[in-house]
Amino acid sequence: MRHSRGRSVTHITVQPSLGTMTRKIPYRRRMRGVAEKGTFLLTKAENIMYLAGTDAASMLIVPRDGDPVIIAPRLESDRAREESWIRDVRCFQEGEVPLRRGERCVRESGLSVAKDVLRDLQVEEVFFDALDHRAYSFLRSFHPRASDLVERRRMIKEAEEIRLLERAREVAGDAYLEVSSEMDEEVTELQLAGKVYQAVMSRGARCAFEPIVAFDENTAFPHHVPTKRQLGSSSVVMMDLGARVQGYCSDITRTTLLFPGPAEESLEAVRTSIAEVVDRLEQGMPLSKVDSMVRDALGREAAHFLHGLGHGLGLAVHELPAVTPNSKERLRNGMVFTIEPGLYYRGRYGVRWEEDVVFSKGRARIMGGAVI
């Protein structure tokens, strides 16, 4: 179907295979907003998903005028046609191979297909989100220019996206409660991570990333990789997990103290800093200030806070906006991001608490309820 910038918005239903929820997303409206700026060649999976409703494509061409084109490898082309609202799906597979009856598939690379489409569209300049040096050189005749337009559009969430993020947060929270109730002295970090996968998937979602599970001194590593270490007499347990629902991701971290100890005061400081700062967030506030507010709340212990305060959530676990000391963004309605202060004491323990926050109608709200 030819898209027209003058046509009323049509809502397309995402296929159920992308998640347990089937809802309407205004893909054509998004596509028109991008096309108004020029012709785009997109290769990032999240950007393609945002506009086309599928992650099965290798590339998506959004022309200034005319129909969008999906370019997909042969093994993914059927799924791309099934999931996406876009009807023009170009299948490619390099080499001479037999095809199914009636099947159309170009026997060349995806980049060659993209070049042919751009040539047919008589494109003189194309914007791109990510191209390696070889691809950039191959498409040099179209004067490719880098653009983060789609990522910046994704930064401000629509109501439907927020609903999906809320659902992903609900799944992650329920999964954590289930897994944390199944700890015994013999369970290992790896086994507990496996239980996270099972708990998330049993709720009709997928894990948004490989869960982090750490015991005692391993919790001092912010991105610890789970091992065969048993819980034993450990006193500190950290779990970082997230769920993906219809493409949209949640990300939470919980630190549990199995009996009182030196980590108790640190955990209280981290949790309190979140509650205090969320109540003070205002429209237009620099996100770098949000980061500094938490560090100020942690006082002298902030020297043990080793990473930025948070990151955007959406079709990617880490996307715009960044909530870091050097962030250039300001707080705007529709932003969804994490706040995850942590204190890490090498060789002893670490504590981190992470909440997913949505800023809407001039105020911040923690998904799933208050932290304390």
Tab-separated table of C-alpha atoms in Angstrom:
chain	number	residue	atom	x	y	z
A	1	MET	CA	0.000	0.000	0.000
A	2	ARG	CA	1.421	3.390	-0.961
A	3	HIS	CA	1.855	5.654	1.998
A	4	SER	CA	0.670	9.216	1.713
A	5	ARG	CA	1.551	11.944	4.159
A	6	GLY	CA	-1.950	13.298	3.766
A	7	ARG	CA	-3.712	10.054	4.686
A	8	SER	CA	-5.323	9.573	8.085
A	9	VAL	CA	-3.462	7.411	10.594
A	10	THR	CA	-4.003	3.667	10.256
A	11	HIS	CA	-3.262	1.426	13.220
A	12	ILE	CA	-1.699	-1.959	12.600
A	13	THR	CA	-1.952	-4.869	15.012
A	14	VAL	CA	1.334	-6.550	15.955
A	15	GLN	CA	1.310	-10.286	15.467
A	16	PRO	CA	0.802	-12.295	18.684
A	17	SER	CA	4.108	-14.105	18.115
A	18	LEU	CA	5.930	-10.975	19.262
A	19	GLY	CA	4.460	-11.229	22.744
A	20	THR	CA	1.463	-12.141	24.808
A	21	MET	CA	-0.280	-8.842	24.158
A	22	THR	CA	-1.756	-7.859	20.794
A	23	ARG	CA	-2.242	-4.123	20.577
A	24	LYS	CA	-2.398	-1.440	17.937
A	25	ILE	CA	0.689	0.584	17.091
A	26	PRO	CA	0.569	3.614	14.720
A	27	TYR	CA	3.368	2.435	12.425
A	28	ARG	CA	2.311	4.482	9.415
A	29	ARG	CA	2.241	7.703	11.429
A	30	ARG	CA	5.755	6.982	12.662
A	31	MET	CA	6.883	6.175	9.131
A	32	ARG	CA	5.532	9.438	7.749
A	33	GLY	CA	7.288	11.415	10.458
A	34	VAL	CA	10.611	9.872	9.433
A	35	ALA	CA	9.995	10.129	5.669
A	36	GLU	CA	9.358	13.870	5.942
A	37	LYS	CA	13.061	14.305	6.765
A	38	GLY	CA	14.341	12.359	3.748
A	39	THR	CA	15.093	8.822	2.614
A	40	PHE	CA	16.432	6.512	5.323
A	41	LEU	CA	18.279	3.188	5.258
A	42	LEU	CA	17.896	1.577	8.674
A	43	THR	CA	19.882	-1.419	9.919
A	44	LYS	CA	19.422	-1.348	13.708
A	45	ALA	CA	16.935	-4.017	14.774
A	46	GLU	CA	15.159	-1.730	17.249
A	47	ASN	CA	14.690	1.032	14.666
A	48	ILE	CA	13.300	-1.447	12.146
A	49	MET	CA	10.977	-2.888	14.789
A	50	TYR	CA	9.801	0.619	15.715
A	51	LEU	CA	8.708	1.384	12.149
A	52	ALA	CA	7.988	-2.009	10.587
A	53	GLY	CA	6.732	-4.145	13.485
A	54	THR	CA	9.226	-6.964	12.944
A	55	ASP	CA	12.784	-7.767	13.929
A	56	ALA	CA	13.202	-10.261	11.084
A	57	ALA	CA	14.581	-7.744	8.580
A	58	SER	CA	18.212	-6.922	7.880
A	59	MET	CA	17.396	-3.498	6.461
A	60	LEU	CA	14.482	-1.141	6.028
A	61	ILE	CA	14.334	1.575	3.394
A	62	VAL	CA	12.012	4.475	4.177
A	63	PRO	CA	11.711	6.671	1.069
A	64	ARG	CA	10.709	10.299	1.181
A	65	ASP	CA	7.971	9.397	-1.298
A	66	GLY	CA	6.647	5.929	-2.060
A	67	ASP	CA	6.363	2.619	-0.268
A	68	PRO	CA	8.801	1.397	2.414
A	69	VAL	CA	10.851	-1.692	1.549
A	70	ILE	CA	11.958	-4.471	3.871
A	71	ILE	CA	15.144	-6.335	2.927
A	72	ALA	CA	15.355	-9.721	4.650
A	73	PRO	CA	17.509	-12.847	4.321
A	74	ARG	CA	15.665	-15.825	2.898
A	75	LEU	CA	15.428	-17.673	6.210
A	76	GLU	CA	13.653	-14.667	7.791
A	77	SER	CA	11.600	-13.387	4.856
A	78	ASP	CA	8.466	-15.423	5.641
A	79	ARG	CA	8.441	-14.158	9.218
A	80	ALA	CA	8.976	-10.584	8.070
A	81	ARG	CA	5.925	-10.857	5.792
A	82	GLU	CA	3.867	-12.403	8.578
A	83	GLU	CA	4.721	-9.854	11.245
A	84	SER	CA	5.050	-6.575	9.371
A	85	TRP	CA	2.424	-4.293	7.881
A	86	ILE	CA	4.838	-3.537	5.010
A	87	ARG	CA	3.989	-5.516	1.905
A	88	ASP	CA	7.175	-4.977	-0.126
A	89	VAL	CA	9.603	-7.547	1.307
A	90	ARG	CA	12.714	-8.229	-0.779
A	91	CYS	CA	14.235	-11.638	-0.071
A	92	PHE	CA	17.930	-12.264	-0.657
A	93	GLN	CA	20.304	-15.219	-0.462
A	94	GLU	CA	23.749	-15.272	-1.964
A	95	GLY	CA	24.648	-18.179	-4.208
A	96	GLU	CA	22.795	-20.423	-6.639
A	97	VAL	CA	20.317	-22.461	-4.611
A	98	PRO	CA	16.991	-24.097	-5.556
A	99	LEU	CA	13.880	-22.081	-4.664
A	100	ARG	CA	10.382	-23.134	-3.709
A	101	ARG	CA	7.691	-22.990	-6.377
A	102	GLY	CA	6.709	-19.352	-6.912
A	103	GLU	CA	9.368	-18.041	-4.554
A	104	ARG	CA	11.170	-14.841	-5.501
A	105	CYS	CA	14.604	-14.363	-4.000
A	106	VAL	CA	17.512	-12.252	-5.228
A	107	ARG	CA	20.771	-14.191	-5.425
A	108	GLU	CA	23.017	-11.439	-4.101
A	109	SER	CA	23.831	-9.651	-0.857
A	110	GLY	CA	21.400	-7.554	1.113
A	111	LEU	CA	23.552	-4.496	0.458
A	112	SER	CA	23.274	-5.101	-3.290
A	113	VAL	CA	19.501	-5.272	-2.951
A	114	ALA	CA	19.519	-2.003	-0.995
A	115	LYS	CA	21.635	-0.370	-3.674
A	116	ASP	CA	19.211	-1.491	-6.386
A	117	VAL	CA	16.211	-0.133	-4.437
A	118	LEU	CA	17.894	3.222	-3.831
A	119	ARG	CA	18.825	3.441	-7.502
A	120	ASP	CA	15.254	2.673	-8.566
A	121	LEU	CA	14.015	5.397	-6.210
A	122	GLN	CA	16.507	7.810	-7.782
A	123	VAL	CA	17.833	8.696	-4.349
A	124	GLU	CA	20.612	11.271	-4.326
A	125	GLU	CA	21.130	11.360	-0.539
A	126	VAL	CA	20.307	8.714	2.047
A	127	PHE	CA	20.335	8.936	5.846
A	128	PHE	CA	21.422	5.899	7.862
A	129	ASP	CA	21.453	4.843	11.501
A	130	ALA	CA	24.459	2.471	11.402
A	131	LEU	CA	26.754	1.349	8.576
A	132	ASP	CA	30.161	-0.234	8.817
A	133	HIS	CA	33.007	1.039	6.643
A	134	ARG	CA	32.429	-1.541	3.911
A	135	ALA	CA	28.715	-0.757	3.632
A	136	TYR	CA	29.366	2.984	3.700
A	137	SER	CA	31.852	2.680	0.840
A	138	PHE	CA	29.488	0.438	-1.134
A	139	LEU	CA	26.729	3.067	-0.926
A	140	ARG	CA	28.977	6.100	-1.337
A	141	SER	CA	27.270	7.177	-4.579
A	142	PHE	CA	24.115	7.956	-2.559
A	143	HIS	CA	26.020	10.356	-0.265
A	144	PRO	CA	25.099	8.564	2.994
A	145	ARG	CA	24.702	10.727	6.109
A	146	ALA	CA	24.461	9.466	9.675
A	147	SER	CA	21.290	10.356	11.600
A	148	ASP	CA	19.917	9.471	15.029
A	149	LEU	CA	16.434	10.727	14.152
A	150	VAL	CA	14.696	7.408	14.797
A	151	GLU	CA	16.480	6.848	18.117
A	152	ARG	CA	15.457	10.336	19.238
A	153	ARG	CA	11.850	9.695	18.247
A	154	ARG	CA	11.914	6.442	20.205
A	155	MET	CA	13.035	8.364	23.298
A	156	ILE	CA	9.535	9.828	23.780
A	157	LYS	CA	7.099	6.984	24.366
A	158	GLU	CA	3.505	6.844	23.186
A	159	ALA	CA	0.753	5.676	25.539
A	160	GLU	CA	0.709	2.203	23.993
A	161	GLU	CA	4.451	1.826	24.445
A	162	ILE	CA	4.152	2.789	28.109
A	163	ARG	CA	1.459	0.119	28.559
A	164	LEU	CA	3.789	-2.503	27.113
A	165	LEU	CA	6.662	-1.315	29.307
A	166	GLU	CA	4.365	-1.505	32.332
A	167	ARG	CA	3.494	-5.080	31.424
A	168	ALA	CA	7.180	-5.975	31.013
A	169	ARG	CA	7.870	-4.450	34.427
A	170	GLU	CA	5.030	-6.467	35.948
A	171	VAL	CA	6.446	-9.695	34.519
A	172	ALA	CA	9.949	-8.929	35.813
A	173	GLY	CA	8.630	-8.087	39.274
A	174	ASP	CA	6.532	-11.236	39.514
A	175	ALA	CA	9.424	-13.352	38.232
A	176	TYR	CA	11.742	-11.906	40.875
A	177	LEU	CA	9.272	-12.658	43.664
A	178	GLU	CA	8.948	-16.249	42.463
A	179	VAL	CA	12.679	-16.853	42.116
A	180	SER	CA	13.644	-15.152	45.385
A	181	SER	CA	11.291	-17.491	47.229
A	182	GLU	CA	13.148	-20.532	45.876
A	183	MET	CA	16.590	-19.894	47.369
A	184	ASP	CA	18.263	-22.498	49.530
A	185	GLU	CA	21.852	-23.051	50.619
A	186	GLU	CA	22.660	-25.420	47.745
A	187	VAL	CA	21.408	-23.242	44.878
A	188	THR	CA	24.112	-21.721	42.667
A	189	GLU	CA	24.221	-18.366	40.913
A	190	LEU	CA	23.808	-20.148	37.575
A	191	GLN	CA	20.842	-22.177	38.777
A	192	LEU	CA	19.121	-19.077	40.106
A	193	ALA	CA	19.722	-17.326	36.773
A	194	GLY	CA	18.121	-20.329	35.065
A	195	LYS	CA	15.104	-19.982	37.328
A	196	VAL	CA	14.786	-16.350	36.203
A	197	TYR	CA	14.531	-17.502	32.577
A	198	GLN	CA	11.868	-20.042	33.486
A	199	ALA	CA	9.867	-17.576	35.592
A	200	VAL	CA	9.870	-14.905	32.875
A	201	MET	CA	9.049	-17.246	30.006
A	202	SER	CA	6.301	-19.026	31.938
A	203	ARG	CA	4.560	-15.648	32.016
A	204	GLY	CA	4.550	-15.389	28.229
A	205	ALA	CA	7.545	-13.079	27.901
A	206	ARG	CA	11.237	-13.355	27.085
A	207	CYS	CA	14.226	-12.256	29.125
A	208	ALA	CA	15.363	-8.818	27.973
A	209	PHE	CA	18.989	-9.740	28.717
A	210	GLU	CA	21.015	-12.409	30.492
A	211	PRO	CA	20.133	-12.058	34.179
A	212	ILE	CA	22.815	-11.188	36.705
A	213	VAL	CA	22.848	-13.231	39.907
A	214	ALA	CA	25.599	-12.667	42.450
A	215	PHE	CA	26.310	-13.792	46.023
A	216	ASP	CA	28.343	-11.989	48.722
A	217	GLU	CA	31.657	-10.518	47.403
A	218	ASN	CA	30.576	-11.207	43.811
A	219	THR	CA	27.948	-8.500	44.280
A	220	ALA	CA	30.792	-5.956	44.239
A	221	PHE	CA	31.039	-6.473	40.468
A	222	PRO	CA	28.220	-4.446	38.811
A	223	HIS	CA	28.107	-6.805	35.793
A	224	HIS	CA	29.014	-10.068	37.463
A	225	VAL	CA	28.601	-13.184	35.309
A	226	PRO	CA	26.827	-15.974	37.263
A	227	THR	CA	29.021	-18.910	38.312
A	228	LYS	CA	28.641	-22.298	39.995
A	229	ARG	CA	29.104	-20.685	43.394
A	230	GLN	CA	26.551	-21.956	45.906
A	231	LEU	CA	24.563	-19.647	48.130
A	232	GLY	CA	25.798	-21.395	51.274
A	233	SER	CA	26.039	-18.932	54.157
A	234	SER	CA	26.088	-15.851	51.923
A	235	SER	CA	24.361	-12.811	53.360
A	236	VAL	CA	23.992	-10.620	50.231
A	237	VAL	CA	22.190	-11.668	47.036
A	238	MET	CA	21.864	-9.408	43.992
A	239	MET	CA	19.581	-10.138	41.035
A	240	ASP	CA	19.369	-7.953	37.903
A	241	LEU	CA	16.682	-9.086	35.474
A	242	GLY	CA	14.298	-7.830	32.826
A	243	ALA	CA	11.442	-9.035	30.651
A	244	ARG	CA	10.624	-8.308	27.014
A	245	VAL	CA	6.945	-8.025	26.061
A	246	GLN	CA	6.077	-7.451	22.412
A	247	GLY	CA	9.570	-6.030	21.949
A	248	TYR	CA	9.506	-3.665	24.946
A	249	CYS	CA	11.896	-4.161	27.858
A	250	SER	CA	11.979	-3.797	31.601
A	251	ASP	CA	15.075	-3.804	33.801
A	252	ILE	CA	15.084	-4.109	37.599
A	253	THR	CA	17.696	-4.956	40.211
A	254	ARG	CA	17.043	-6.181	43.717
A	255	THR	CA	19.545	-6.740	46.528
A	256	THR	CA	18.430	-9.064	49.294
A	257	LEU	CA	20.075	-9.344	52.725
A	258	LEU	CA	19.521	-12.816	54.144
A	259	PHE	CA	20.600	-11.703	57.625
A	260	PRO	CA	21.746	-8.372	59.141
A	261	GLY	CA	25.251	-7.207	58.346
A	262	PRO	CA	27.384	-4.291	57.139
A	263	ALA	CA	25.473	-4.080	53.814
A	264	GLU	CA	22.250	-3.130	55.613
A	265	GLU	CA	23.103	0.562	55.952
A	266	SER	CA	24.354	0.760	52.346
A	267	LEU	CA	21.172	-0.779	50.975
A	268	GLU	CA	19.025	1.599	53.003
A	269	ALA	CA	20.982	4.580	51.612
A	270	VAL	CA	20.540	3.389	48.018
A	271	ARG	CA	16.817	2.746	48.349
A	272	THR	CA	16.181	6.030	50.141
A	273	SER	CA	18.058	8.033	47.492
A	274	ILE	CA	15.695	6.729	44.797
A	275	ALA	CA	12.548	7.659	46.684
A	276	GLU	CA	13.863	11.134	47.524
A	277	VAL	CA	14.974	11.984	43.998
A	278	VAL	CA	11.917	10.678	42.135
A	279	ASP	CA	9.711	13.033	44.151
A	280	ARG	CA	11.856	16.017	43.041
A	281	LEU	CA	11.917	15.390	39.287
A	282	GLU	CA	10.538	18.244	37.191
A	283	GLN	CA	9.837	18.936	33.522
A	284	GLY	CA	12.919	20.345	31.782
A	285	MET	CA	15.369	19.288	34.489
A	286	PRO	CA	18.786	18.297	33.064
A	287	LEU	CA	19.224	14.545	33.407
A	288	SER	CA	22.814	15.160	34.457
A	289	LYS	CA	21.333	16.925	37.493
A	290	VAL	CA	19.221	13.861	38.305
A	291	ASP	CA	22.445	11.847	38.431
A	292	SER	CA	24.139	14.412	40.667
A	293	MET	CA	21.106	14.587	42.995
A	294	VAL	CA	21.459	10.890	43.775
A	295	ARG	CA	25.210	11.204	44.331
A	296	ASP	CA	24.585	14.126	46.664
A	297	ALA	CA	22.021	12.041	48.562
A	298	LEU	CA	24.603	9.269	48.996
A	299	GLY	CA	27.100	11.702	50.506
A	300	ARG	CA	30.644	10.427	51.097
A	301	GLU	CA	29.622	6.912	50.044
A	302	ALA	CA	29.044	8.192	46.484
A	303	ALA	CA	32.724	7.412	45.827
A	304	HIS	CA	31.608	3.771	45.669
A	305	PHE	CA	28.934	4.496	43.016
A	306	LEU	CA	30.789	3.257	39.925
A	307	HIS	CA	28.391	3.880	37.008
A	308	GLY	CA	25.811	6.255	35.620
A	309	LEU	CA	22.461	6.528	37.348
A	310	GLY	CA	20.319	5.092	34.568
A	311	HIS	CA	19.355	4.670	30.954
A	312	GLY	CA	16.329	4.806	28.707
A	313	LEU	CA	14.055	1.796	28.279
A	314	GLY	CA	12.079	0.781	25.221
A	315	LEU	CA	12.703	-1.589	22.350
A	316	ALA	CA	16.286	-1.762	23.630
A	317	VAL	CA	17.325	-2.300	27.234
A	318	HIS	CA	19.749	0.608	26.919
A	319	GLU	CA	18.575	3.494	24.752
A	320	LEU	CA	18.079	7.251	24.968
A	321	PRO	CA	17.940	9.100	27.256
A	322	ALA	CA	21.104	8.499	29.258
A	323	VAL	CA	20.856	9.522	32.911
A	324	THR	CA	24.555	10.125	33.514
A	325	PRO	CA	26.879	12.921	34.667
A	326	ASN	CA	27.501	13.998	31.051
A	327	SER	CA	23.957	13.625	29.691
A	328	LYS	CA	22.807	16.466	27.431
A	329	GLU	CA	19.101	15.614	27.631
A	330	ARG	CA	16.416	17.301	29.692
A	331	LEU	CA	13.486	15.578	31.341
A	332	ARG	CA	10.457	15.453	29.042
A	333	ASN	CA	7.009	13.912	29.170
A	334	GLY	CA	7.007	10.422	27.678
A	335	MET	CA	10.499	9.453	28.814
A	336	VAL	CA	10.924	6.047	30.440
A	337	PHE	CA	14.223	5.307	32.140
A	338	THR	CA	15.895	3.445	34.977
A	339	ILE	CA	17.217	4.835	38.226
A	340	GLU	CA	19.749	2.375	39.621
A	341	PRO	CA	22.146	3.671	42.255
A	342	GLY	CA	24.646	1.168	43.590
A	343	LEU	CA	27.463	1.058	46.101
A	344	TYR	CA	30.299	-1.409	45.512
A	345	TYR	CA	32.955	-2.325	48.073
A	346	ARG	CA	35.673	-4.393	46.416
A	347	GLY	CA	36.279	-7.760	48.040
A	348	ARG	CA	33.349	-7.320	50.436
A	349	TYR	CA	29.914	-6.714	48.893
A	350	GLY	CA	27.865	-4.496	46.613
A	351	VAL	CA	24.280	-3.285	46.734
A	352	ARG	CA	22.155	-1.984	43.863
A	353	TRP	CA	18.473	-1.185	43.592
A	354	GLU	CA	16.945	-0.414	40.212
A	355	GLU	CA	13.524	0.947	39.375
A	356	ASP	CA	11.853	1.725	36.054
A	357	VAL	CA	10.495	5.266	35.983
A	358	VAL	CA	8.030	6.942	33.618
A	359	PHE	CA	7.770	10.737	33.400
A	360	SER	CA	4.305	11.838	32.295
A	361	LYS	CA	2.110	14.917	32.795
A	362	GLY	CA	4.936	16.722	34.538
A	363	ARG	CA	5.661	14.136	37.212
A	364	ALA	CA	7.665	10.957	37.702
A	365	ARG	CA	6.191	7.632	38.679
A	366	ILE	CA	7.933	4.376	39.602
A	367	MET	CA	6.472	1.515	37.623
A	368	GLY	CA	5.074	-1.112	39.946
A	369	GLY	CA	4.692	1.279	42.862
A	370	ALA	CA	6.885	3.027	45.416
A	371	VAL	CA	10.361	1.725	46.125
A	372	ILE	CA	9.837	1.723	49.879
